[in-house]
XYZ file of C-alpha atoms in Angstrom:
746
model
C -2.822 58.254 -100.859
C 0.326 60.175 -101.641
C -1.978 63.417 -99.779
C -2.777 61.633 -97.325
C -6.166 61.192 -94.864
C -6.877 64.477 -96.561
C -7.755 63.692 -100.282
C -9.330 60.341 -99.135
C -13.334 60.761 -98.840
C -15.523 59.466 -96.033
C -17.595 56.800 -99.095
C -14.919 56.602 -101.886
C -15.064 53.045 -101.360
C -18.729 52.381 -100.957
C -20.568 50.869 -104.319
C -22.081 54.090 -105.857
C -25.703 52.698 -105.701
C -25.076 52.155 -102.584
C -24.444 55.799 -101.693
C -27.600 57.904 -100.314
C -28.660 60.525 -101.912
C -27.915 63.455 -99.440
C -28.684 66.523 -100.928
C -25.647 69.386 -100.533
C -26.265 71.605 -97.731
C -26.827 75.578 -98.524
C -24.884 78.152 -96.232
C -28.632 78.904 -94.647
C -28.977 75.665 -93.627
C -25.611 75.297 -92.133
C -25.637 78.718 -90.293
C -28.812 77.131 -89.036
C -27.238 73.938 -88.241
C -24.237 75.116 -86.483
C -26.065 78.598 -84.983
C -24.328 81.387 -86.982
C -25.244 84.632 -87.143
C -25.200 85.995 -90.811
C -22.175 89.224 -89.828
C -20.291 86.586 -88.968
C -19.475 83.742 -90.919
C -17.650 83.980 -94.156
C -17.129 82.121 -96.651
C -13.627 81.289 -95.918
C -15.196 80.167 -92.360
C -17.346 78.160 -94.134
C -14.771 76.616 -95.635
C -12.370 75.776 -93.553
C -15.618 74.439 -91.245
C -16.600 72.199 -93.972
C -13.030 70.862 -93.722
C -12.633 70.611 -90.742
C -16.208 69.129 -89.997
C -15.234 66.530 -93.167
C -11.468 66.381 -91.653
C -12.986 64.321 -88.218
C -15.602 62.687 -90.115
C -13.292 60.711 -92.784
C -10.318 59.917 -89.682
C -13.256 59.236 -87.989
C -14.445 56.134 -89.957
C -11.243 55.641 -91.604
C -10.084 54.239 -87.689
C -12.972 52.437 -86.957
C -12.422 50.450 -90.599
C -9.092 49.848 -90.210
C -9.603 48.270 -86.145
C -12.481 45.903 -87.779
C -9.813 45.103 -91.269
C -6.974 44.861 -88.720
C -8.676 43.063 -86.320
C -10.312 40.309 -89.065
C -7.008 39.725 -90.145
C -5.368 38.740 -86.899
C -8.438 36.384 -85.271
C -7.051 33.408 -87.193
C -3.718 34.137 -85.528
C -5.245 34.784 -82.109
C -7.609 31.858 -82.248
C -3.951 29.349 -83.544
C -2.330 31.590 -80.734
C -5.594 30.513 -78.135
C -6.197 26.644 -79.748
C -2.235 26.676 -78.339
C -2.229 27.842 -75.376
C -5.205 25.866 -74.806
C -3.314 22.533 -75.592
C -0.161 22.893 -73.623
C -3.059 23.527 -70.575
C -4.729 20.543 -71.124
C -1.568 18.517 -71.340
C -0.342 20.090 -68.001
C -3.551 19.432 -66.651
C -3.389 15.517 -67.968
C 0.406 14.956 -66.820
C -0.702 16.454 -63.415
C -3.995 14.593 -63.142
C -1.302 11.680 -63.636
C 1.909 12.553 -61.588
C -0.809 12.859 -58.861
C -2.177 9.023 -59.399
C 1.052 8.002 -59.838
C 2.564 9.787 -56.206
C -0.325 8.283 -54.746
C 0.213 4.768 -55.989
C 3.852 5.579 -55.202
C 3.424 7.048 -51.459
C 0.807 3.934 -51.014
C 3.640 1.807 -51.998
C 6.645 3.047 -49.953
C 4.138 2.971 -47.070
C 3.802 -0.850 -47.861
C 6.859 -1.007 -48.296
C 7.717 0.414 -44.881
C 5.159 -1.840 -43.397
C 6.325 -4.930 -44.867
C 9.847 -3.955 -43.768
C 9.046 -3.040 -40.020
C 6.287 -6.976 -40.046
C 10.599 -8.178 -41.516
C 12.235 -6.659 -38.794
C 9.299 -7.616 -36.144
C 9.451 -11.265 -37.051
C 12.700 -11.066 -36.970
C 13.224 -9.790 -33.682
C 10.100 -11.570 -32.336
C 11.832 -14.960 -33.218
C 15.577 -13.454 -32.145
C 13.608 -12.751 -29.077
C 12.409 -16.635 -28.809
C 15.453 -17.576 -28.912
C 17.160 -15.605 -26.890
C 14.422 -16.166 -23.919
C 14.889 -20.088 -24.599
C 17.992 -19.812 -24.193
C 18.156 -17.768 -21.194
C 15.549 -20.155 -20.024
C 17.600 -23.422 -20.413
C 20.632 -21.658 -18.820
C 18.069 -20.701 -16.257
C 16.800 -24.478 -15.844
C 19.742 -25.249 -15.831
C 20.988 -22.595 -12.816
C 17.658 -23.622 -10.778
C 18.102 -26.579 -10.876
C 22.043 -26.543 -10.246
C 21.044 -24.570 -7.319
C 18.290 -26.972 -6.104
C 21.033 -29.699 -6.495
C 22.703 -27.881 -4.038
C 20.335 -27.313 -1.395
C 19.354 -30.796 -1.661
C 23.124 -31.796 -1.307
C 23.417 -29.299 1.443
C 20.500 -30.236 3.001
C 21.337 -33.823 2.949
C 25.090 -33.082 4.321
C 23.608 -30.855 7.208
C 21.224 -33.455 7.760
C 23.601 -36.523 7.591
C 26.033 -34.377 10.426
C 22.944 -33.715 12.355
C 22.172 -37.001 13.348
C 25.295 -38.156 13.797
C 25.657 -34.914 16.592
C 22.701 -36.469 18.022
C 23.890 -40.366 17.817
C 26.905 -38.673 19.382
C 24.937 -36.466 21.634
C 22.867 -39.784 23.052
C 26.077 -41.659 23.214
C 27.701 -39.368 25.433
C 24.979 -39.055 27.797
C 25.022 -43.179 27.577
C 28.242 -43.207 28.682
C 29.095 -40.659 30.750
C 27.709 -40.336 34.358
C 27.860 -36.459 34.936
C 25.620 -34.402 32.948
C 26.515 -32.591 30.438
C 27.237 -28.384 30.588
C 24.446 -26.047 29.103
C 26.429 -24.161 25.697
C 26.591 -21.256 28.134
C 28.604 -22.283 30.283
C 31.110 -24.130 27.927
C 31.411 -20.385 26.589
C 31.466 -19.135 29.987
C 34.160 -20.690 30.991
C 36.268 -21.424 27.284
C 36.020 -17.519 26.673
C 37.347 -14.609 28.336
C 35.540 -12.622 31.200
C 32.584 -10.373 29.804
C 33.972 -7.515 32.256
C 37.382 -7.392 29.904
C 34.303 -5.917 27.538
C 34.323 -1.799 26.733
C 31.219 -0.257 29.034
C 29.235 0.449 25.924
C 29.458 -3.393 24.886
C 28.213 -4.203 28.063
C 25.861 -1.610 28.344
C 23.576 -3.270 25.196
C 24.007 -7.017 26.397
C 22.708 -5.784 28.825
C 19.767 -3.771 27.942
C 18.101 -7.342 26.654
C 17.925 -8.502 30.126
C 14.827 -7.837 32.653
C 14.966 -6.626 35.369
C 14.821 -9.859 37.353
C 17.134 -11.127 34.961
C 19.806 -8.622 35.768
C 19.507 -8.614 39.563
C 20.374 -12.728 39.301
C 23.422 -11.857 37.082
C 24.277 -8.506 39.430
C 23.895 -12.070 42.127
C 27.032 -13.801 39.763
C 30.004 -12.149 41.125
C 31.324 -8.995 42.080
C 32.644 -7.600 38.540
C 29.081 -8.804 37.059
C 27.047 -6.576 40.222
C 29.898 -3.749 38.648
C 28.527 -3.935 35.129
C 24.752 -4.237 36.137
C 25.686 -1.091 37.817
C 26.098 0.716 34.761
C 23.813 3.995 34.980
C 22.371 4.122 31.491
C 21.071 0.416 32.603
C 18.499 2.051 34.964
C 17.237 4.199 32.665
C 13.884 2.267 32.285
C 12.789 -0.046 35.055
C 10.129 -2.397 34.405
C 7.938 -2.963 37.450
C 5.315 -4.993 35.316
C 7.477 -8.328 34.371
C 8.160 -8.777 38.138
C 4.924 -7.545 40.224
C 4.896 -10.796 42.054
C 8.125 -10.786 43.289
C 9.276 -7.455 43.825
C 8.217 -5.973 47.619
C 7.491 -2.303 47.695
C 10.689 -2.506 50.005
C 12.464 -3.152 47.764
C 10.960 -1.052 44.473
C 11.712 2.563 46.714
C 15.186 1.180 47.203
C 15.281 1.032 43.891
C 13.968 4.180 43.317
C 15.902 6.939 46.075
C 18.295 4.822 44.447
C 18.799 5.736 40.438
C 16.500 8.629 41.704
C 18.490 10.474 38.807
C 19.155 8.193 36.180
C 15.511 6.991 35.754
C 13.714 7.986 32.285
C 10.712 5.844 32.036
C 8.457 3.867 34.708
C 7.031 1.363 34.425
C 4.063 0.264 37.119
C 1.333 -2.063 35.268
C -0.515 -3.726 36.743
C 0.745 -3.726 39.929
C -0.751 -2.497 43.425
C 1.710 -0.620 45.400
C 1.168 0.814 48.131
C 0.822 4.707 48.464
C 4.027 5.830 50.416
C 5.781 3.444 47.213
C 3.400 5.774 44.776
C 4.719 8.505 46.305
C 8.524 7.261 46.105
C 7.884 8.261 41.926
C 7.927 12.159 42.669
C 11.943 11.145 43.494
C 12.542 10.379 39.929
C 12.947 14.555 38.860
C 13.905 13.258 35.600
C 11.433 11.570 34.096
C 9.925 11.449 31.132
C 7.217 8.051 30.592
C 5.604 6.596 33.218
C 3.267 4.141 32.794
C 0.780 3.548 35.845
C -2.259 1.872 34.117
C -3.815 -1.325 36.192
C -2.574 -0.228 39.125
C -5.570 -0.623 41.401
C -4.467 1.912 44.421
C -3.810 4.399 42.691
C -5.883 7.819 43.882
C -5.568 11.332 43.502
C -3.830 11.898 46.432
C -1.136 9.381 44.337
C -1.329 11.660 41.134
C -0.444 14.923 43.378
C 2.815 13.772 45.444
C 3.638 12.433 41.516
C 2.430 15.772 39.653
C 4.460 18.156 41.705
C 7.666 15.957 41.888
C 8.244 15.331 37.975
C 6.655 18.146 36.305
C 9.099 16.879 33.168
C 6.430 14.053 31.637
C 6.571 13.199 28.801
C 3.959 10.075 28.600
C 1.253 9.326 30.737
C -0.700 6.286 30.642
C -3.699 6.141 33.208
C -5.491 3.513 31.789
C -7.920 1.703 33.476
C -7.248 3.355 37.231
C -9.208 5.322 39.518
C -8.217 8.783 39.133
C -11.334 11.751 38.778
C -11.335 15.221 38.067
C -9.223 16.414 40.652
C -6.480 14.264 38.704
C -8.163 15.980 35.747
C -7.013 19.269 37.015
C -3.700 18.788 38.017
C -2.794 17.715 34.930
C -2.583 21.553 32.767
C -1.245 22.494 36.037
C 2.018 20.605 36.780
C 2.704 18.847 33.091
C 2.812 21.791 30.881
C 5.426 19.031 27.985
C 2.746 16.477 28.475
C 2.713 14.956 24.513
C 1.152 11.706 25.353
C -1.937 10.638 27.524
C -3.587 7.249 27.628
C -6.992 7.680 29.965
C -8.419 4.688 28.539
C -11.380 2.755 31.004
C -11.730 5.437 33.050
C -15.093 5.585 34.225
C -15.127 8.061 36.637
C -13.886 12.084 34.864
C -16.338 13.583 33.669
C -16.869 16.547 31.022
C -16.037 18.765 33.514
C -12.751 17.638 34.059
C -12.152 17.122 30.146
C -12.455 21.190 30.329
C -9.650 21.630 33.166
C -7.186 20.245 30.206
C -7.277 23.890 29.079
C -7.329 25.520 32.957
C -3.230 27.745 33.239
C -0.969 26.447 30.482
C -3.523 24.042 29.744
C -2.849 20.919 27.644
C -1.892 22.359 24.190
C 1.253 20.548 23.018
C -0.325 17.192 23.807
C 0.087 14.897 20.352
C -1.796 11.409 21.396
C -5.145 11.191 23.205
C -7.011 8.174 24.291
C -9.591 8.200 25.405
C -11.635 4.434 24.521
C -13.880 3.153 26.919
C -15.136 6.464 28.102
C -18.360 5.719 27.751
C -19.660 8.686 30.270
C -18.001 11.373 27.866
C -20.590 13.068 25.543
C -20.945 15.853 22.399
C -19.555 18.484 25.402
C -16.736 16.912 26.366
C -15.263 15.923 23.179
C -15.631 19.842 22.838
C -14.116 20.409 25.531
C -11.031 17.923 24.137
C -11.128 20.205 21.020
C -10.758 23.727 23.489
C -8.218 21.702 25.317
C -5.962 20.021 22.895
C -6.179 21.899 19.333
C -2.402 20.171 18.367
C -3.516 16.760 19.152
C -3.007 14.685 16.198
C -3.368 10.564 16.984
C -6.869 10.679 18.760
C -7.706 6.709 20.032
C -11.835 5.830 20.927
C -12.241 1.865 21.128
C -14.305 0.209 22.983
C -17.511 2.595 23.008
C -20.824 2.681 21.071
C -22.270 5.985 22.632
C -19.527 7.809 19.935
C -21.545 8.971 16.789
C -20.896 11.330 13.676
C -21.500 14.381 15.841
C -18.801 13.982 18.736
C -16.135 13.784 15.671
C -17.636 16.781 13.934
C -17.625 18.162 17.802
C -13.523 17.294 17.809
C -13.002 18.029 14.285
C -13.742 21.864 14.950
C -10.903 22.897 17.135
C -8.222 20.437 16.222
C -6.875 20.476 12.160
C -4.234 18.604 12.793
C -5.501 15.327 13.239
C -3.258 12.428 11.241
C -4.519 9.353 12.782
C -7.631 7.465 14.182
C -8.436 4.564 15.609
C -11.993 4.037 16.331
C -12.775 0.065 17.261
C -16.037 -0.534 18.178
C -17.940 1.493 17.361
C -20.963 1.137 16.060
C -22.525 4.488 15.303
C -19.781 6.002 13.236
C -21.404 6.261 9.766
C -20.264 7.745 6.337
C -21.298 11.241 7.866
C -17.920 11.192 10.135
C -15.602 10.883 7.114
C -17.539 13.628 5.643
C -16.180 15.696 8.779
C -13.220 14.410 8.871
C -11.844 15.678 5.814
C -10.731 19.263 6.834
C -8.089 16.626 7.958
C -4.626 15.972 6.725
C -4.787 11.880 7.177
C -2.779 8.580 7.435
C -4.107 6.381 9.261
C -7.483 5.342 9.653
C -8.822 2.307 11.600
C -12.079 0.829 12.299
C -13.891 -2.434 13.100
C -16.908 -3.557 13.469
C -19.352 -1.210 11.861
C -21.891 -1.478 9.421
C -22.944 1.849 8.976
C -19.611 2.411 6.895
C -20.414 1.771 2.489
C -18.712 2.786 -0.020
C -19.583 6.146 0.115
C -16.592 6.843 2.673
C -13.684 5.978 0.632
C -15.740 8.162 -2.401
C -14.207 10.713 0.232
C -11.088 8.991 1.015
C -9.900 9.014 -2.569
C -10.663 13.005 -2.835
C -9.813 14.321 0.981
C -6.965 12.319 2.136
C -4.387 12.002 -0.198
C -1.774 11.077 1.396
C -3.246 8.646 3.351
C -0.860 5.865 4.015
C -2.511 3.002 6.262
C -6.263 1.828 6.156
C -8.033 -0.782 9.188
C -11.829 -1.778 8.002
C -11.925 -4.924 9.142
C -15.260 -6.844 9.422
C -17.723 -3.986 7.565
C -19.805 -5.581 5.961
C -20.788 -2.524 3.465
C -18.074 -2.560 1.315
C -17.818 -3.779 -1.630
C -15.460 -4.244 -4.506
C -16.125 -0.440 -5.575
C -14.512 0.232 -2.259
C -11.183 -1.189 -3.639
C -11.522 0.843 -6.992
C -11.869 4.465 -5.130
C -8.314 3.097 -3.075
C -6.646 2.406 -6.452
C -5.489 6.320 -7.761
C -3.798 6.246 -3.631
C -0.393 6.660 -4.452
C 1.061 6.396 -0.948
C -1.345 3.497 0.900
C 1.055 1.370 2.135
C -1.371 -1.261 4.579
C -4.622 -2.066 3.690
C -6.752 -4.482 5.936
C -10.136 -5.628 4.787
C -10.481 -8.932 6.554
C -13.962 -10.258 7.396
C -14.927 -7.618 4.235
C -17.394 -10.875 2.939
C -18.523 -9.173 0.081
C -15.249 -8.174 -2.039
C -14.274 -9.950 -4.793
C -12.021 -10.409 -7.580
C -13.577 -7.865 -9.659
C -12.577 -5.396 -6.807
C -8.822 -6.516 -6.295
C -7.807 -6.423 -10.108
C -9.631 -3.101 -9.974
C -7.744 -2.226 -6.516
C -4.075 -3.725 -7.986
C -4.649 -1.444 -11.378
C -4.814 1.828 -9.817
C -0.779 2.888 -8.769
C -1.147 1.500 -5.163
C -0.271 -1.755 -6.090
C 3.608 -0.397 -6.328
C 4.173 1.179 -2.655
C 1.150 -1.749 -1.290
C 3.901 -3.355 1.806
C 1.076 -5.448 4.139
C -2.517 -6.545 2.446
C -5.182 -7.927 4.440
C -8.078 -10.046 2.873
C -8.772 -12.724 5.944
C -11.933 -14.160 5.227
C -13.228 -12.601 1.426
C -14.572 -15.996 0.062
C -15.440 -14.737 -2.652
C -11.895 -14.489 -3.800
C -9.850 -16.276 -6.333
C -7.230 -17.408 -8.458
C -8.082 -14.834 -11.321
C -6.824 -11.630 -8.280
C -3.804 -13.450 -7.340
C -2.391 -13.284 -10.648
C -3.117 -9.596 -10.999
C -1.244 -9.724 -7.120
C 1.742 -11.618 -8.392
C 2.630 -9.069 -11.668
C 1.419 -5.589 -9.849
C 3.020 -6.423 -5.734
C 6.789 -6.242 -6.075
C 6.683 -4.547 -2.749
C 4.481 -6.852 -0.761
C 5.696 -7.686 2.492
C 2.498 -9.161 4.031
C -0.012 -11.075 2.946
C -2.662 -12.885 5.143
C -5.432 -14.951 3.072
C -6.764 -16.584 5.250
C -9.766 -18.968 4.933
C -10.235 -17.588 1.272
C -11.566 -21.564 0.614
C -11.631 -19.606 -3.709
C -8.122 -20.256 -3.516
C -6.577 -23.511 -5.414
C -2.655 -24.198 -6.366
C -3.076 -22.098 -9.508
C -2.991 -18.742 -7.546
C -0.694 -20.362 -4.979
C 1.574 -20.230 -7.129
C 1.511 -16.779 -8.190
C 1.866 -15.772 -4.705
C 5.012 -18.001 -3.563
C 6.128 -16.023 -6.425
C 7.015 -12.710 -5.234
C 10.033 -12.644 -3.679
C 9.632 -9.897 -1.153
C 7.452 -11.913 0.455
C 8.425 -11.850 4.263
C 4.702 -13.470 5.902
C 2.334 -15.313 4.136
C -0.981 -16.704 5.823
C -2.160 -19.160 4.435
C -4.951 -21.374 6.725
C -8.062 -22.674 6.051
C -7.378 -22.450 2.373
C -6.850 -25.946 -0.398
C -3.126 -25.888 -1.212
C -0.900 -29.132 -1.468
C 2.508 -29.191 -1.205
C 3.663 -29.414 -4.470
C 3.584 -25.502 -5.444
C 4.841 -24.151 -2.282
C 7.598 -22.047 -0.931
C 10.361 -22.699 -3.131
C 10.894 -19.101 -4.166
C 10.192 -17.463 -0.876
C 14.358 -17.497 -0.414
C 13.161 -14.421 2.467
C 10.542 -15.661 4.572
C 10.031 -15.565 7.664
C 6.333 -15.836 8.523
C 4.326 -18.804 7.456
C 0.803 -19.521 8.885
C -0.929 -23.386 6.795
C -2.632 -24.235 10.018
C -6.222 -26.385 8.709
C -4.981 -27.478 6.069
C -4.723 -31.405 6.404
C -4.449 -32.106 3.332
C 0.014 -31.115 3.903
C 2.242 -33.485 4.716
C 5.743 -33.855 5.836
C 6.679 -32.777 2.347
C 5.987 -28.708 3.488
C 8.216 -29.282 5.810
C 11.279 -30.670 4.359
C 10.594 -27.256 1.296
C 10.412 -25.008 4.354
C 14.338 -27.189 6.143
C 15.509 -26.584 1.931
C 14.147 -22.943 1.180
C 13.850 -21.002 4.020
C 16.073 -21.432 6.096
C 15.270 -17.846 7.861
C 12.016 -19.077 9.136
C 11.456 -17.677 12.569
C 7.787 -18.391 12.743
C 5.238 -21.338 11.650
C 2.022 -22.793 12.597
C 1.117 -26.127 11.280
C -2.023 -26.445 13.768
C -4.908 -28.978 12.233
C -2.563 -30.612 9.745
C -2.314 -34.203 10.930
C -0.142 -35.549 7.822
C 3.143 -34.528 9.911
C 5.511 -36.709 11.049
C 8.666 -36.928 13.500
C 10.827 -36.658 10.231
C 9.438 -34.046 9.084
C 10.138 -32.031 12.745
C 13.458 -33.808 12.134
C 14.430 -31.955 9.025
C 12.907 -28.244 10.701
C 14.767 -29.090 13.557
C 18.012 -29.871 11.903
C 17.698 -26.255 8.926
C 15.851 -23.129 10.541
C 17.681 -22.559 13.485
C 15.701 -19.095 14.288
C 12.432 -20.550 14.512
C 11.235 -18.741 17.885
C 7.755 -19.735 17.783
C 5.693 -22.805 16.452
C 2.013 -24.525 16.291
C 1.844 -27.833 16.041
C -1.417 -28.206 17.810
C -3.147 -30.828 16.884
C -0.883 -32.729 14.854
C -2.004 -36.104 16.178
C 1.545 -38.512 14.768
C 4.158 -36.523 16.435
C 5.762 -37.616 19.446
C 8.813 -37.081 22.211
C 11.105 -37.557 19.870
C 10.252 -34.504 18.688
C 10.778 -32.616 21.388
C 13.857 -33.939 21.505
C 15.136 -32.942 18.400
C 13.806 -29.159 18.713
C 16.200 -28.867 22.069
C 19.093 -29.886 20.452
C 18.131 -27.421 17.183
C 16.131 -25.013 17.395
C 17.837 -23.114 19.762
C 16.012 -19.336 19.794
C 12.068 -21.350 19.587
C 10.695 -19.073 22.563
C 6.406 -20.199 22.215
C 5.552 -23.725 21.972
C 2.046 -24.440 21.174
C 1.119 -28.400 21.494
C -2.821 -28.533 21.794
C -4.546 -32.324 21.725
C -1.158 -34.153 20.708
C -2.353 -37.115 22.504
C 1.137 -38.932 21.519
C 3.270 -36.548 23.338
C 4.349 -37.103 27.236
C 3.645 -34.977 30.498
C 7.610 -35.684 31.276
C 8.735 -34.353 27.726
C 6.438 -31.507 27.280
C 7.598 -30.465 31.314
C 11.212 -31.032 30.292
C 9.796 -28.965 27.485
C 8.759 -26.469 29.415
C 11.921 -25.800 31.098
C 13.725 -24.664 27.459
C 11.083 -22.298 26.518
C 9.300 -19.153 27.809
C 5.237 -20.344 26.633
C 4.530 -23.468 25.785
C 0.713 -24.823 26.207
C -0.040 -28.217 26.197
C -3.085 -30.591 26.076
C -3.067 -34.007 25.113
C -6.421 -34.665 24.753
C -8.534 -35.335 21.540
C -8.492 -32.859 18.666
C -12.231 -31.325 19.016
C -14.650 -32.707 15.817
C -14.297 -28.655 14.101
C -10.738 -29.827 13.040
C -12.904 -32.657 11.162
C -10.488 -35.253 11.791
C -10.107 -37.982 15.038
C -7.253 -38.695 17.897
C -5.538 -41.114 14.521
C -5.873 -38.342 11.767
C -8.513 -39.863 9.886
C -11.535 -37.550 8.344
C -14.961 -37.681 10.247
C -18.024 -38.435 8.421
C -21.026 -35.834 8.712
C -22.435 -37.758 11.013
C -19.658 -38.541 13.125
C -18.825 -34.522 13.532
C -22.067 -33.695 14.813
C -22.407 -36.215 17.557
C -18.840 -35.090 18.369
C -20.147 -31.240 18.109
C -23.185 -32.654 20.535
C -19.982 -33.773 22.947
C -18.044 -30.717 22.609
C -21.506 -28.999 23.576
C -21.872 -31.211 26.621
C -18.205 -31.496 27.775
C -18.438 -27.747 27.857
C -21.814 -26.667 29.275
C -20.832 -29.130 31.940
C -18.141 -27.387 32.888
C -19.577 -24.340 33.062
C -21.793 -25.883 35.321
C -18.524 -27.150 37.876
C -16.581 -23.575 37.492
C -20.184 -22.228 38.633
C -21.162 -24.246 41.454
C -17.147 -23.702 42.516
C -17.729 -19.641 42.436
C -21.165 -20.427 44.967
C -19.181 -22.745 46.941
């Protein structure tokens, strides 16, 4: 070992018995092995080669042995190290697995604790809200009861004051012989002269008077005559209100005097001479002219008017005898005409409508009414489209010849149409709505059409997102699917589906579930007999801005649904005639109510009038026709509290007497229209006196007809008596018709 690797032999550690027996290599063999020639090899080179070869071989074997020996000595250490690493890794995996399960468990527990905490907080808030709600309810009940007590006390005081005033008035009438002055006379005597007011105030006061009243006021005194001659009062003259009294001479003189101030003239239904009609041409500044229903209006009269009044914007020629000659004059002289009414003018033809395109034409026309002009064909509507491309409002009523082709011909050139009215046009179908899809419609009105189905409402939903008014009365093909299609319309404010008998609760609830319920302002569902209380609950929840509601003859409605309806505080008008309602659930929340119709509800009594007198003192129109249980005491309360009442219908209230009329005269000073048919306990003398206090009155002392459902005493009719009464009514109607026909023959 001291000599190094050179002293090592490759077989020194091998057992001699196991050593291979190799003979010694000779030089010749080495020469053959290494390919050396005899002349080149020397002994020194041979020795050197053998020594190098032996050294390399020894070195190779020793390195191999060393690697094997050392690896065997380190194998246990390496195995121990690997075992240690494996143990650490196994412990780590075990810790990781345990930690993962622990983390999941802790997370679940944390979530459970959070849920439990939220549940506890929810319960706490729930009970807190219950306590707050109970306190609020107690406070609201207390305030409601306090308000009711105040209203009842106020009502009793006013009623007591009313009765004392009534007694004082009666005693005064019995004591003094001279008649008492009216309130207007007392006002005129006690107050200052009206002529001292500013001219603007006087003009505003006299503007509410008719032409006849203005003329009468001018005859009071010289100062009043001067007040009636304010120029602004003669901007609009309505001769139709005095057509039976005003003479042609007075009309001509009036027009000559105020010819520079007149802007609006109304001759509706006036049978005037040709000279009088020609005098209209004196009003050079005339803007609105209504000569409808004038039987004497001719084409020659219109020639004078058109030549003298070129600034007319509104022209109403409905139900007159004009022909194509007048149609030729319209585009020649009325260059700024915007509103034209040709309803029921049967003498002009399609050619006359073509004249509207002559000269400057009527291209500024916005509104056109062709109702009842059955002589117009598809070509006529095509002429209208070519002449009046800017038309926005079209009315074609009572025209059975109107078809879908007419609408298609009109829509081709009139894309600005926003309002259409087709009442009495039974041949219009869903195809018309498809043709109108190119227009931005905002108002649609149909009535009495059986060809319109739910498909048209699908066109409305897709093509008319800005529509605000829909009138589809008496269209039998409309079902709940139509209401479902209308629910997404955000701008719809007025919906009239009266007499659409196939509509029920399902459709109305789907309609109210959409955004349309927020903006809906007027809803008419008359004679929709399948509606019940379920839809009324949704109606009260979803319609906070509803003002007008009509549910006439919805017989499935009960007090439960009505109790929800009357709590819509925004309601101004309710029509519940022909429904099954009672006095107990009515009107206590409708403080803003102005119009109420509960006619033909025989179960109603004086209590409803008492509720109205307490809670609805602003009511202006009331109909209790067909309610036989209403008495004079109820009408006394109504007269004492409801001082703004303008319209009252008490037809069929068989228990009312003359005393009721006295109360109305004293309390309801603003009453204008009074209907009291079939009130046999009211005398003709009292009715005659009352007719002098109101503008319009209907009175008949006969028994109520059988379809009212009760007799003249208010007792319900049996089925046999009702059939007998119906036969008697039909016989009396037949006799009256025969008598009238005999009179006509004579």
